[in-house]
Coordinates of C-alpha atoms in Angstrom, one line a residue:
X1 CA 249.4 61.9 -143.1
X2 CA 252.0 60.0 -143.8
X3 CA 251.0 58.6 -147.2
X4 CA 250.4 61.5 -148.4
X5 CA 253.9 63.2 -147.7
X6 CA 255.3 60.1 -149.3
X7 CA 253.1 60.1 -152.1
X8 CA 253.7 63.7 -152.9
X9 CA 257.0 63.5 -154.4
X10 CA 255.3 60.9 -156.8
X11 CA 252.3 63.9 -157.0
X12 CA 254.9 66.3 -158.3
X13 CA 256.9 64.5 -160.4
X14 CA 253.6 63.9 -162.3
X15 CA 252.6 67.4 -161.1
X16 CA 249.3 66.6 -161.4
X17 CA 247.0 68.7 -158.6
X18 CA 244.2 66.8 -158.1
X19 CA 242.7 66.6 -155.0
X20 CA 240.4 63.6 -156.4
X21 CA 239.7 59.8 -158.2
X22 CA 240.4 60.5 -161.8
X23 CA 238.9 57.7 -163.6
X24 CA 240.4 57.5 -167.2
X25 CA 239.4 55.7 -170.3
X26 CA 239.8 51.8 -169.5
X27 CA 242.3 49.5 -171.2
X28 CA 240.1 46.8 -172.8
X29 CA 236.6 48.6 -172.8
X30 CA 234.0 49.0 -171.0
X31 CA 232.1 46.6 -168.3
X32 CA 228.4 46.3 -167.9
X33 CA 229.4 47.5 -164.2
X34 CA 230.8 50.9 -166.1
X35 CA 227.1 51.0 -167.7
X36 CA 225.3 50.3 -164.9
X37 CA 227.2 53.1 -162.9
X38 CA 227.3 55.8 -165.6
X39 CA 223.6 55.3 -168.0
X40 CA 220.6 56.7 -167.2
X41 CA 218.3 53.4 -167.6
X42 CA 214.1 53.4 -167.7
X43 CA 214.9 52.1 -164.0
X44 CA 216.5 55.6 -162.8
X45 CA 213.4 57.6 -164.0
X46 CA 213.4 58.9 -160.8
X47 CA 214.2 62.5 -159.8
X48 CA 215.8 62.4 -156.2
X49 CA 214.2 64.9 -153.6
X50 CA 215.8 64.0 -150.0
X51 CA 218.3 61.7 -148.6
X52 CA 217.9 61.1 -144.7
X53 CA 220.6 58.8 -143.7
X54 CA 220.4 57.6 -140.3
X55 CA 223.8 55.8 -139.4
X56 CA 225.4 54.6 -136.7
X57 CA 229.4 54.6 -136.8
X58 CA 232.0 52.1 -135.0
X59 CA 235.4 53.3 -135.8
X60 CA 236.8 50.4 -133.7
X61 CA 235.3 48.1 -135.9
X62 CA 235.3 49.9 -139.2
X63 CA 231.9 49.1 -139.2
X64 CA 228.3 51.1 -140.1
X65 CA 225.2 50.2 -140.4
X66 CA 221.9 52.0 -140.9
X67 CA 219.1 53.4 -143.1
X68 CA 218.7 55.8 -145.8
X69 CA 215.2 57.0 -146.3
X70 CA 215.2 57.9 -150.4
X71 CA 212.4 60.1 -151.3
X72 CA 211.7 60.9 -155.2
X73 CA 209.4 61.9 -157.5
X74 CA 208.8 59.4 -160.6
X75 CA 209.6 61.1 -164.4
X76 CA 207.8 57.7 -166.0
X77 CA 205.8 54.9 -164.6
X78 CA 208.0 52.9 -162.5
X79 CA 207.5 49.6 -161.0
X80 CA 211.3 49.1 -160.7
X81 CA 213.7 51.1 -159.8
X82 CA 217.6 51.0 -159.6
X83 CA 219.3 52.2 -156.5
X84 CA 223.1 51.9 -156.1
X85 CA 225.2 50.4 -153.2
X86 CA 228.8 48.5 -153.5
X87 CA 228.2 45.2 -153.3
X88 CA 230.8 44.6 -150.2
X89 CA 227.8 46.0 -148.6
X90 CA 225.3 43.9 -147.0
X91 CA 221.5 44.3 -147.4
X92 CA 219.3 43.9 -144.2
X93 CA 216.2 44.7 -146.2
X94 CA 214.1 47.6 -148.2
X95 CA 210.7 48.7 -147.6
X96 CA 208.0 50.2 -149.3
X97 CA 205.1 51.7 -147.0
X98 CA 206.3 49.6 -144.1
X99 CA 206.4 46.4 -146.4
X100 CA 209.6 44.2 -147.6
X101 CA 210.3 44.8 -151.3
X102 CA 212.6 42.3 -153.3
X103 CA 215.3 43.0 -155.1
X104 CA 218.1 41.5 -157.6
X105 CA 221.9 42.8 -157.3
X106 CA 224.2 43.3 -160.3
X107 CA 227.4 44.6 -159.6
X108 CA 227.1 47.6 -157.6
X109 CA 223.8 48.2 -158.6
X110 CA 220.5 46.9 -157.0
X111 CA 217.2 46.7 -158.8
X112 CA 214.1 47.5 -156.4
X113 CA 210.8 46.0 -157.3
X114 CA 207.8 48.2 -155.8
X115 CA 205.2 46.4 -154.4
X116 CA 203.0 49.5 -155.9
X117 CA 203.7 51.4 -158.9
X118 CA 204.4 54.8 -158.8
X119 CA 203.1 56.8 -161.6
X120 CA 204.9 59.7 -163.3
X121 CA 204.7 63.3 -161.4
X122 CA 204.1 60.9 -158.2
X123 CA 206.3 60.9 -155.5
X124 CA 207.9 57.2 -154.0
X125 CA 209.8 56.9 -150.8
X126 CA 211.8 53.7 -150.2
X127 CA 214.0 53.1 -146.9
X128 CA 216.8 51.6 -147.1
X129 CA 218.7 49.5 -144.5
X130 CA 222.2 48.4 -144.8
X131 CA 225.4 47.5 -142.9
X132 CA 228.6 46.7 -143.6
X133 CA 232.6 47.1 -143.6
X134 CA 232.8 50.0 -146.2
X135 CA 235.9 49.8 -148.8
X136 CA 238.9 51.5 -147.3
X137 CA 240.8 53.8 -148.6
X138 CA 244.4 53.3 -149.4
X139 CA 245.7 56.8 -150.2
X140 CA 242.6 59.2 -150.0
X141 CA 241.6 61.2 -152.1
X142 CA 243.2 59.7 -154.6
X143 CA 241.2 56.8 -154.2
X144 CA 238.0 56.4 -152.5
X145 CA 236.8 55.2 -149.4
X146 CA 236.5 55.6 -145.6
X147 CA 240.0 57.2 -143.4
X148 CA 239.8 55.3 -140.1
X149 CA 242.6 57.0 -138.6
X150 CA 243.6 58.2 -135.0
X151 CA 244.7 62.3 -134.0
X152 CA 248.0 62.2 -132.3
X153 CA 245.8 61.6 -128.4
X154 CA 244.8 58.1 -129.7
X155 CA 241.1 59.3 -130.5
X156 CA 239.4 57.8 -133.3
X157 CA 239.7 60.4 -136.7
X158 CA 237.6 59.1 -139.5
X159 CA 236.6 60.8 -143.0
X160 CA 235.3 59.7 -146.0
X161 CA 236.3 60.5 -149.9
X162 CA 234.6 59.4 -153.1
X163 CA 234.5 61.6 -155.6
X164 CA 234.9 59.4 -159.2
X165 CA 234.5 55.8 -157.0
X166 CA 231.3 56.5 -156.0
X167 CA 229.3 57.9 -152.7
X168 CA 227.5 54.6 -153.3
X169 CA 230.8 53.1 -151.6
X170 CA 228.9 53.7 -148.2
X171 CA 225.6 54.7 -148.5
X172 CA 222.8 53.7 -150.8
X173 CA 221.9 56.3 -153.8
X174 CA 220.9 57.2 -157.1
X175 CA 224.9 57.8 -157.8
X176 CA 224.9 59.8 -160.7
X177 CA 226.0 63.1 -161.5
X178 CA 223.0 64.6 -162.9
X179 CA 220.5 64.1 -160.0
X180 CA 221.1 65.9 -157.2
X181 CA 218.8 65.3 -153.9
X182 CA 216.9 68.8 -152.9
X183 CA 218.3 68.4 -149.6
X184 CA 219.9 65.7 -147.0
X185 CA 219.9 65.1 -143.2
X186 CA 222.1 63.2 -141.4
X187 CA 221.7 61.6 -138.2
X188 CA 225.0 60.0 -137.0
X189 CA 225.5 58.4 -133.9
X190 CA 229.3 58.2 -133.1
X191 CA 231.1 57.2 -129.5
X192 CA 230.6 59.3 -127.0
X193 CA 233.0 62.1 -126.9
X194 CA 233.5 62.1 -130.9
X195 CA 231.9 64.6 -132.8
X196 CA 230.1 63.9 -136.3
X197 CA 231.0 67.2 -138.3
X198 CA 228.2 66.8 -141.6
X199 CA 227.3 68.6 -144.6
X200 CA 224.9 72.4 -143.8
X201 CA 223.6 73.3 -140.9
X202 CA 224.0 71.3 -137.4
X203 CA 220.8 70.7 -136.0
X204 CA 221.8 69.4 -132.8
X205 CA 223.1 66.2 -130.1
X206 CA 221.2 63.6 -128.6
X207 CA 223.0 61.7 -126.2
X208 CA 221.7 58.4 -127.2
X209 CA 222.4 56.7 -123.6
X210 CA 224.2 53.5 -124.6
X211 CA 227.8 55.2 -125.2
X212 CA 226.6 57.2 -128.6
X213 CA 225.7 60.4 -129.6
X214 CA 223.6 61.5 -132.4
X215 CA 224.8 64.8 -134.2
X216 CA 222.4 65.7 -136.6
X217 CA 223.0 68.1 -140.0
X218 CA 220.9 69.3 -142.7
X219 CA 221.5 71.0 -146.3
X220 CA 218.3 72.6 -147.7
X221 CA 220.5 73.0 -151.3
X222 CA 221.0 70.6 -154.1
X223 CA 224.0 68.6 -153.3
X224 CA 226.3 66.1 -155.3
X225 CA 225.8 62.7 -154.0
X226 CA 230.0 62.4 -153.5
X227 CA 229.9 65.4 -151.5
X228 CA 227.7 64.0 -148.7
X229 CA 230.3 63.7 -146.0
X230 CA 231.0 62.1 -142.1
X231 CA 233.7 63.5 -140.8
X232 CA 234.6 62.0 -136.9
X233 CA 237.1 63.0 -134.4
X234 CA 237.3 64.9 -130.8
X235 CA 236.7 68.3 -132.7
X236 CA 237.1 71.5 -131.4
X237 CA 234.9 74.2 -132.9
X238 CA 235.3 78.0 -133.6
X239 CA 233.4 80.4 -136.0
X240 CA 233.4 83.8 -137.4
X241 CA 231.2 85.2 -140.2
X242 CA 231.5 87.2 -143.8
X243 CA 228.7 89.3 -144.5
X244 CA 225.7 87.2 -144.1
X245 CA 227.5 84.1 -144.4
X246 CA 228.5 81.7 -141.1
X247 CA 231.7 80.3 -141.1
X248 CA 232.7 77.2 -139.0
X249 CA 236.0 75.5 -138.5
X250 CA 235.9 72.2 -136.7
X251 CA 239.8 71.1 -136.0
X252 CA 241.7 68.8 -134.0
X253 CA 242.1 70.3 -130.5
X254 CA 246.3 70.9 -130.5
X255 CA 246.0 72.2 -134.0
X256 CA 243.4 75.1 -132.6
X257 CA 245.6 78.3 -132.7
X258 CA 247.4 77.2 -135.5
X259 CA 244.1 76.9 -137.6
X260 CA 242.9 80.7 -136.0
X261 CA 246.0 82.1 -138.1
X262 CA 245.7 79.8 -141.1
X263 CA 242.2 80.1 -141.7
X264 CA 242.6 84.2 -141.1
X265 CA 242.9 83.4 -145.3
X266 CA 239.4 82.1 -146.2
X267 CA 238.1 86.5 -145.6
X268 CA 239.9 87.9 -148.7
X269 CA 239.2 84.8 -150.4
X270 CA 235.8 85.0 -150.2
X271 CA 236.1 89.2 -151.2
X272 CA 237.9 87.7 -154.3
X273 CA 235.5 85.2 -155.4
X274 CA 232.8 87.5 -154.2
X275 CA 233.6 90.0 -156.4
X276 CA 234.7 87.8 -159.8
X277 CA 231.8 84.6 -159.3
X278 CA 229.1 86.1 -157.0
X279 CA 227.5 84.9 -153.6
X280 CA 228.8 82.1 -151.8
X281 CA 226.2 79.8 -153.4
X282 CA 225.4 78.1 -150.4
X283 CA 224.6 80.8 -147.8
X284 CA 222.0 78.6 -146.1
X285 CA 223.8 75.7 -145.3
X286 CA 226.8 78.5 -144.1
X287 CA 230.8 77.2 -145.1
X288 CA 232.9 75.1 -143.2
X289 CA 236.6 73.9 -143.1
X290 CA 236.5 70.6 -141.5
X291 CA 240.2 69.1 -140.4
X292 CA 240.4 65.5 -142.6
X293 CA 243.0 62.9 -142.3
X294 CA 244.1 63.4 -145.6
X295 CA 244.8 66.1 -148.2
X296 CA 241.6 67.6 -149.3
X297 CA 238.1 67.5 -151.2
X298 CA 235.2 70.2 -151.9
X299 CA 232.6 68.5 -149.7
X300 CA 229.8 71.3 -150.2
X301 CA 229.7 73.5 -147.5
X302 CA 231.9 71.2 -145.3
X303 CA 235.3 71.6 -147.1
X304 CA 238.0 68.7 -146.3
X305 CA 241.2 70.4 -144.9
X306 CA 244.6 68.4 -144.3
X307 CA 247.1 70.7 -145.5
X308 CA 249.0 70.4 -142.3
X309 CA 248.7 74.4 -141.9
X310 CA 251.2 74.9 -144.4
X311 CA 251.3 77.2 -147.4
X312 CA 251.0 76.2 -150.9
X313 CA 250.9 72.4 -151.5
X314 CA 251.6 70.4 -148.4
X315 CA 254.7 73.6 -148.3
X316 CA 255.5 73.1 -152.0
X317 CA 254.7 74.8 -155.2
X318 CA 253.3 72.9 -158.0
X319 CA 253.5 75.6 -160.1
X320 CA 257.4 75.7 -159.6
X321 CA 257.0 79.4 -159.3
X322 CA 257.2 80.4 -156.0
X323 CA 254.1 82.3 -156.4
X324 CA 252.2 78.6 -154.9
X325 CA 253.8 79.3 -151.9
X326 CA 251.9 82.9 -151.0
X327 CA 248.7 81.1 -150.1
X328 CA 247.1 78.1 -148.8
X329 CA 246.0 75.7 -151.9
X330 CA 243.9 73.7 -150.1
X331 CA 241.8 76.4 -149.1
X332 CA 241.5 77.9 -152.0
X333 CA 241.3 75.3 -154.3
X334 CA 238.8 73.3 -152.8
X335 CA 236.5 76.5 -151.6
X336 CA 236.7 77.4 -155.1
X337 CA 234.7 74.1 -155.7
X338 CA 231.8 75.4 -154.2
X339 CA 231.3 77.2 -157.3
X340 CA 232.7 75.3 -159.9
X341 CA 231.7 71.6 -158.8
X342 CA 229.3 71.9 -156.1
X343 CA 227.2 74.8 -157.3
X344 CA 227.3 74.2 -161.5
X345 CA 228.0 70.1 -161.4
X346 CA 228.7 68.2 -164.7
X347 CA 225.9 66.3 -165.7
X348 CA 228.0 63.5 -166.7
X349 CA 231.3 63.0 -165.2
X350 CA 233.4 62.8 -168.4
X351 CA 232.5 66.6 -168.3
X352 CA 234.5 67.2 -165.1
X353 CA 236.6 69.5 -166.5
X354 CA 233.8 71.9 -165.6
X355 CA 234.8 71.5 -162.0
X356 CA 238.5 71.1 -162.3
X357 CA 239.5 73.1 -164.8
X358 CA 237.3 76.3 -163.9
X359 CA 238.4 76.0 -159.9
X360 CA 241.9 75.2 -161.2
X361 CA 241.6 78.9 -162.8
X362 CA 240.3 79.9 -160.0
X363 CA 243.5 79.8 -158.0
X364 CA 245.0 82.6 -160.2
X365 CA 241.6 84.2 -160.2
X366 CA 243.0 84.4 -156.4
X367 CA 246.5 85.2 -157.2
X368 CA 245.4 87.9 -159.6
X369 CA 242.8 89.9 -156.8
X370 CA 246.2 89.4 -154.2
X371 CA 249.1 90.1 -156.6
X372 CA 247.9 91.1 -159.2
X373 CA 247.7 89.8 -163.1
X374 CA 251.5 89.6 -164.2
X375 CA 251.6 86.7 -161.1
X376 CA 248.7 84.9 -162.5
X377 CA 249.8 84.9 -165.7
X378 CA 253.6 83.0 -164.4
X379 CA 251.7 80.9 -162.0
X380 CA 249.1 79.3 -164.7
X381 CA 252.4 79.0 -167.0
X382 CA 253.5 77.3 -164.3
X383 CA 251.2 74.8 -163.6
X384 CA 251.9 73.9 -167.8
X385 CA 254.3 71.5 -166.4
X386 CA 251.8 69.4 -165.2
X387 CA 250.6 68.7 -168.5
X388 CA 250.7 65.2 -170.6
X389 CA 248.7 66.1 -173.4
X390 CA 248.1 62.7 -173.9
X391 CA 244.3 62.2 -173.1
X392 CA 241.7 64.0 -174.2
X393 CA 239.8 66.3 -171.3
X394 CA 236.6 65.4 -171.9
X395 CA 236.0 61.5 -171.0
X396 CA 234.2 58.8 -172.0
X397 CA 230.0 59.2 -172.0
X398 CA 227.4 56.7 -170.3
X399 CA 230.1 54.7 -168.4
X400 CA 231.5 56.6 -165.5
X401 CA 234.6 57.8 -167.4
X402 CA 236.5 60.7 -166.5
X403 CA 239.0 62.4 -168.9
X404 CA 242.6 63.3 -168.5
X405 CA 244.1 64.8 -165.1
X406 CA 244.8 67.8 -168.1
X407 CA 241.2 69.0 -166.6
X408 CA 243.1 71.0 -163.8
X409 CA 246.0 72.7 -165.7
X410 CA 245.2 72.5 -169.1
X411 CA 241.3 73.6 -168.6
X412 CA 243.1 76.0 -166.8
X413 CA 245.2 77.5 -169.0
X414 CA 242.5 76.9 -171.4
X415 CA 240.2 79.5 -169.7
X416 CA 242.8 81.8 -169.6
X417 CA 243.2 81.8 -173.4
X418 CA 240.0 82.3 -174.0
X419 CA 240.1 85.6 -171.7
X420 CA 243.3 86.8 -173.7
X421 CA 241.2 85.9 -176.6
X422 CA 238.3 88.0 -175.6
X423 CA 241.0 90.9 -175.3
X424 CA 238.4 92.6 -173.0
X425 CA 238.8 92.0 -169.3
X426 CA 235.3 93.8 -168.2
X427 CA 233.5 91.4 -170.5
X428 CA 235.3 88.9 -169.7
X429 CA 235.0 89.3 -165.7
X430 CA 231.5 89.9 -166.4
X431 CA 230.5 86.8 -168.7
X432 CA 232.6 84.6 -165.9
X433 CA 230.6 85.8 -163.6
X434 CA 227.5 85.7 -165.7
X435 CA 227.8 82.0 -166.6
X436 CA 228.5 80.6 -162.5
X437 CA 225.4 82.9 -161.5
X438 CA 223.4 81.8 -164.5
X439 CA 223.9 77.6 -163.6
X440 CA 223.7 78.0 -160.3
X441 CA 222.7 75.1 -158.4
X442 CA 222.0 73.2 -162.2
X443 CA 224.2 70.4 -163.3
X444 CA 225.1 70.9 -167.0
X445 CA 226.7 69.7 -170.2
X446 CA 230.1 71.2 -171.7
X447 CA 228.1 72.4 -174.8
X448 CA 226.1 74.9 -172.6
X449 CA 229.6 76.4 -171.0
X450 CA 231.0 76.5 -174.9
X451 CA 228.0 78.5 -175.6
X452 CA 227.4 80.6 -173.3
X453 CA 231.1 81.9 -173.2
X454 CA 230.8 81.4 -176.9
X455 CA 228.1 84.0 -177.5
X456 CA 229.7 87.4 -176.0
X457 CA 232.5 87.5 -178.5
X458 CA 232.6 87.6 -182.0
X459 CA 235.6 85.3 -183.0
X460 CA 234.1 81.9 -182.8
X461 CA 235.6 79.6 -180.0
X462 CA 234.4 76.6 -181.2
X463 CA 237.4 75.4 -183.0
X464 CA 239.2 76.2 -179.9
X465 CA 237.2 74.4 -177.4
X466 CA 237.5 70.9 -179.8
X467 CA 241.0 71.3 -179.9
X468 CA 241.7 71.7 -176.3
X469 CA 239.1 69.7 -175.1
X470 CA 238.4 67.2 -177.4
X471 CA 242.1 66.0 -178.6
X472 CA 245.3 65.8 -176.9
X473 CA 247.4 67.8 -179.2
X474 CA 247.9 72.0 -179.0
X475 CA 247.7 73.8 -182.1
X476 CA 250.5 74.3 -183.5
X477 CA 251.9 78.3 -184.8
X478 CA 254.3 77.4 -187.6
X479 CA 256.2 80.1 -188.9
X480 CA 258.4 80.1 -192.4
X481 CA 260.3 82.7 -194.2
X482 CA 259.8 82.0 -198.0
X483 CA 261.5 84.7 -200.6
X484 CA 262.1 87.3 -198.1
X485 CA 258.8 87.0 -196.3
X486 CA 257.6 85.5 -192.8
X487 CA 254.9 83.4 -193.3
X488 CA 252.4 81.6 -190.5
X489 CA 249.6 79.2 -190.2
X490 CA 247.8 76.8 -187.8
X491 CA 248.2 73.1 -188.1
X492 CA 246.0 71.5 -185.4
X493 CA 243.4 68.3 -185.5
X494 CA 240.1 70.4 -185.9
X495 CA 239.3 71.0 -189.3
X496 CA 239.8 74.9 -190.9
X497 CA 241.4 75.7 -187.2
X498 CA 241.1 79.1 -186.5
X499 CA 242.2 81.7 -183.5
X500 CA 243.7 85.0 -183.1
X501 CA 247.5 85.0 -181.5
X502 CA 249.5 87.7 -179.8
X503 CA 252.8 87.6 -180.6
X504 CA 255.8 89.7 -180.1
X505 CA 257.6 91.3 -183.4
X506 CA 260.5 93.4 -182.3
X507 CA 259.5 93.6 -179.2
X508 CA 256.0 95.2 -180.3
X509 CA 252.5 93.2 -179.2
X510 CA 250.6 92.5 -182.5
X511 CA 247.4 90.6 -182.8
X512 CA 246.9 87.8 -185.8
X513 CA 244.1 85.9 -187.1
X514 CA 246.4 82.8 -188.6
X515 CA 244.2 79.8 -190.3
X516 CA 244.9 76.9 -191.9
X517 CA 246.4 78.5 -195.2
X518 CA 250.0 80.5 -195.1
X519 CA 249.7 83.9 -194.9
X520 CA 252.2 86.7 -194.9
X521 CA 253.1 89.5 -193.1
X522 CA 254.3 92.9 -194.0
X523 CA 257.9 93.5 -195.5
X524 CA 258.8 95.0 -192.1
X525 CA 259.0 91.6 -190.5
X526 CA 262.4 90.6 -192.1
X527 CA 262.9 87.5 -189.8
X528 CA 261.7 84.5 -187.8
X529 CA 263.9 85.9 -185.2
X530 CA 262.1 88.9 -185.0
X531 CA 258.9 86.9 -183.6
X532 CA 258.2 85.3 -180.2
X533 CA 254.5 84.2 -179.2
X534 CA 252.9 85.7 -176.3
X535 CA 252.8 82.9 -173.7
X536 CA 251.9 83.6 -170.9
X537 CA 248.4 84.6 -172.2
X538 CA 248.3 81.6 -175.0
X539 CA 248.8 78.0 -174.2
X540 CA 249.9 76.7 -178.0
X541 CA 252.6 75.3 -179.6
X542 CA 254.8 77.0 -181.9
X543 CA 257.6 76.3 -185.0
X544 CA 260.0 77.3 -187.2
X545 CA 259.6 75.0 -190.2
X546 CA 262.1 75.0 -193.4

């Protein structure tokens, strides 16, 4: 953990809280690597139905090797298809129906040529064999790749993060966002003593009798490819349950009782987002918090936790509040995934904001059922701080392009407008709630989440949505007094910008509905004085111009 504590004080100073690979818009353009990664080519026609990866682990040797068996159902005519594997990785061979299929490599990509066609509304299986040293990571999960660490006993401790470098960094996969396997099984054969702690539901051991063991998992939900997880070490293993729902905690041994009282958290989280999202999304598979050898990550329904057992931030408070410091962020942010991420999914990744800056809002969702709304409002303000405005949210389509780190805070904030805008919190609580029920298990496009939050209200939020999410710049509220009157208007990048505004005259919360054009108020507003903005509930930018 060690990186981490020294890269935090960088993390804070950029106060950026993500707990993942952000990759932003590249100097110089875009490879054809970028294209192969991020397009949907004629050759990924496929829709993905099961992985079953069946790996065996040497931690000693930072070393796998194995098979995925890819099953999939063909949307056109194939008679090639693209699968995706670093190309660090060696290939020991791919078969077809028991036969050896040849195939080109290009970047990270590989190129499969069936030795039978496979018409459309037909289903294909391939299986896949591989080995290799997979790409370490340097400071997880900040960049991706495999954790071969050791617990403070000496025993091996190894996890795995990916999300934005690709689950194709280990294991071979349709790696795109939009296509999400039906279900996966793992089968992973670790040293004996270790324990391979997977994604859904454990299906048991097999002592394999030649110093390995075989722990085997399976999901039966739709799953992001970057979520399928290994996570290895001498676990310890407790449970308890919430409602219907199984949960499991898997920790290193001498961090046990510790983890009892921390983890005492995840029940009134779960009554929280219960009551504001819906059903845990994933009751089959059951939720887990799985200790990692770094920070964090929403691996669906095996959650990464290495937040040392400390409140807030690694102990700190990245919203400079003090209110970060009531409650476990690592918990809660990355549970919060398992709505906003694992259940609704971006189809492309330069929509990401629909996981980050919807589970970013869901901390003060949290805050708010706790401590009500006043320290929601002063924690999102917080977390402002964080914010370059420099980057557009939304990234780059078709190439594997995330946007801005804004996603978190900003998208945040962003959401939070949008409630003060509907100035109704029982619609608002119930469109929220609405929209994650409603996409459930779908991966989707930021269009359908402007719509549908779009459609309840009748001021329309599509200015606002461009502005936030498509530029870097807020709006800006200029004010001006001109022969005895206070005037106002909206100067912002999106063409005829409009929004309502609370602000404060004399003390007094009024509502107005500025545009592009200067209009004036009443003579009772006498001076620019007299006026402050209302922001805790609006994220904008405001002036006093000559």
């Amino acid at each position: 953990m060690k990186k981490i504590i020294l890269f935090l004080a960088v993390l804070i100073t950029a106060a950026n809280v993500s707990c993942a690979q952000v990759l932003t818009n590249k100097e110089g353009g875009y490879t054809q690597a970028d294209s192969l990664r991020g397009s949907l080519r004629p050759e990924r026609a496929f829709d993905v139905q099961k992985y079953h990866l069946k790996l065996r682990v040497l931690p000693d040797k930072e070393f796998i090797s194995g098979s995925n068996t890819i099953s999939f159902i063909a949307e056109e005519e194939l008679s090639t298809i693209q699968i995706d594997l670093f190309e660090n990785m060696k290939i020991d061979s791919i078969l077809q129906n028991e036969e050896t299929l040849d195939y080109e490599r290009k970047h990270n990509a590989v190129f499969i040529e069936l030795n039978q066609r496979i018409g459309a509304g037909v289903k294909g299986e391939i299986e896949f064999y591989y080995s290799g040293h997979p790409i370490v990571a340097k400071n997880a999960p900040w960049d991706g790749g495999f954790v071969w660490d050791e617990d403070e006993d000496g025993n091996p401790w190894v996890g795995v993060a990916v999300q934005g470098t690709g689950a194709s960094l280990w294991y071979p996969n349709k790696d795109h966002q939009s296509d999400e396997p039906e279900e996966v099984q793992l089968d992973i054969a670790v040293p004996n003593g270790l324990m391979n702690v997977s994604n859904g539901q454990f299906l048991g051991e097999e002592n394999l009798g030649d110093g390995f063991t075989e722990w085997s998992w399976k999901t039966v939900n739709p799953i992001n490819n970057y979520n399928v997880m290994i996570n290895i070490a001498n676990y310890e293993h407790f449970s308890d349950s919430y409602k219907d729902l199984q949960l499991d905690y898997y920790v290193l041994p001498y961090n046990l009782e510790k983890a009892k009282k921390q983890f005492e958290e995840v029940k009134p989280m779960m009554d929280c987002f219960y009551e504001k999202f819906g059903e845990y999304p994933f009751v089959d598979d059951g939720f887990k918090l799985v200790e990692t050898p770094y920070l964090g990550m929403e691996h669906q329904s095996a959650v990464a936790y290495g937040n040392e057992y400390k409140m807030g931030y690694l102990g700190n408070d990245l919203s400079g509040t003090g209110i970060g410091l009531k409650w476990d962020f690592i918990i809660i942010h990355e549970s919060g995934h398992e709505w906003y991420g694992n259940s609704i999914t971006a189809n492309d990744i330069a929509d990401m904001w629909i996981h980050e800056g919807f589970t970013s809002y869901s901390e003060a969702v949290y805050i708010e059922c706790r401590w009500g709304k006043e320290e929601a409002l002063e924690y999102l303000k917080g977390t402002r701080k964080g914010i370059g405005n420099s980057t557009t949210i939304i990234g780059d389509y078709g190439v594997n392009s995330e946007g801005s780190g804004d996603m978190y805070p900003k998208g945040a904030n962003l959401l939070n407008m949008i409630r003060s805008i509907y100035d109704d919190d029982e619609l608002w609580w119930k469109t929220l709630k609405d929209y994650t029920e409603t996409y459930k298990h779908q991966t989707i496009v930021t269009e359908q989440t402007e719509a549908f939050f779009n459609e309840p209200v009748k001021v329309d939020l599509q200015p606002v949505f461009d502005q936030y999410l498509r530029y870097t710049d807020l709006p800006e509220l200029q004010f001006k007094k001109e022969n005895e009157r206070v005037g106002y208007r909206w100067q912002a990048d999106v063409e005829e910008f409009t929004m309502p505004v609370d602000i404060f005259i004399d003390g007094t919360e009024k509502r107005i509905f500025p545009t592009e054009s200067w209009q004036f108020f009443d003579p009772e507003v006498e001076d620019l004085d007299d006026i402050r903005v209302n922001d805790l509930e609006f994220y904008i930018d405001s002036s006093f111009i000559e």
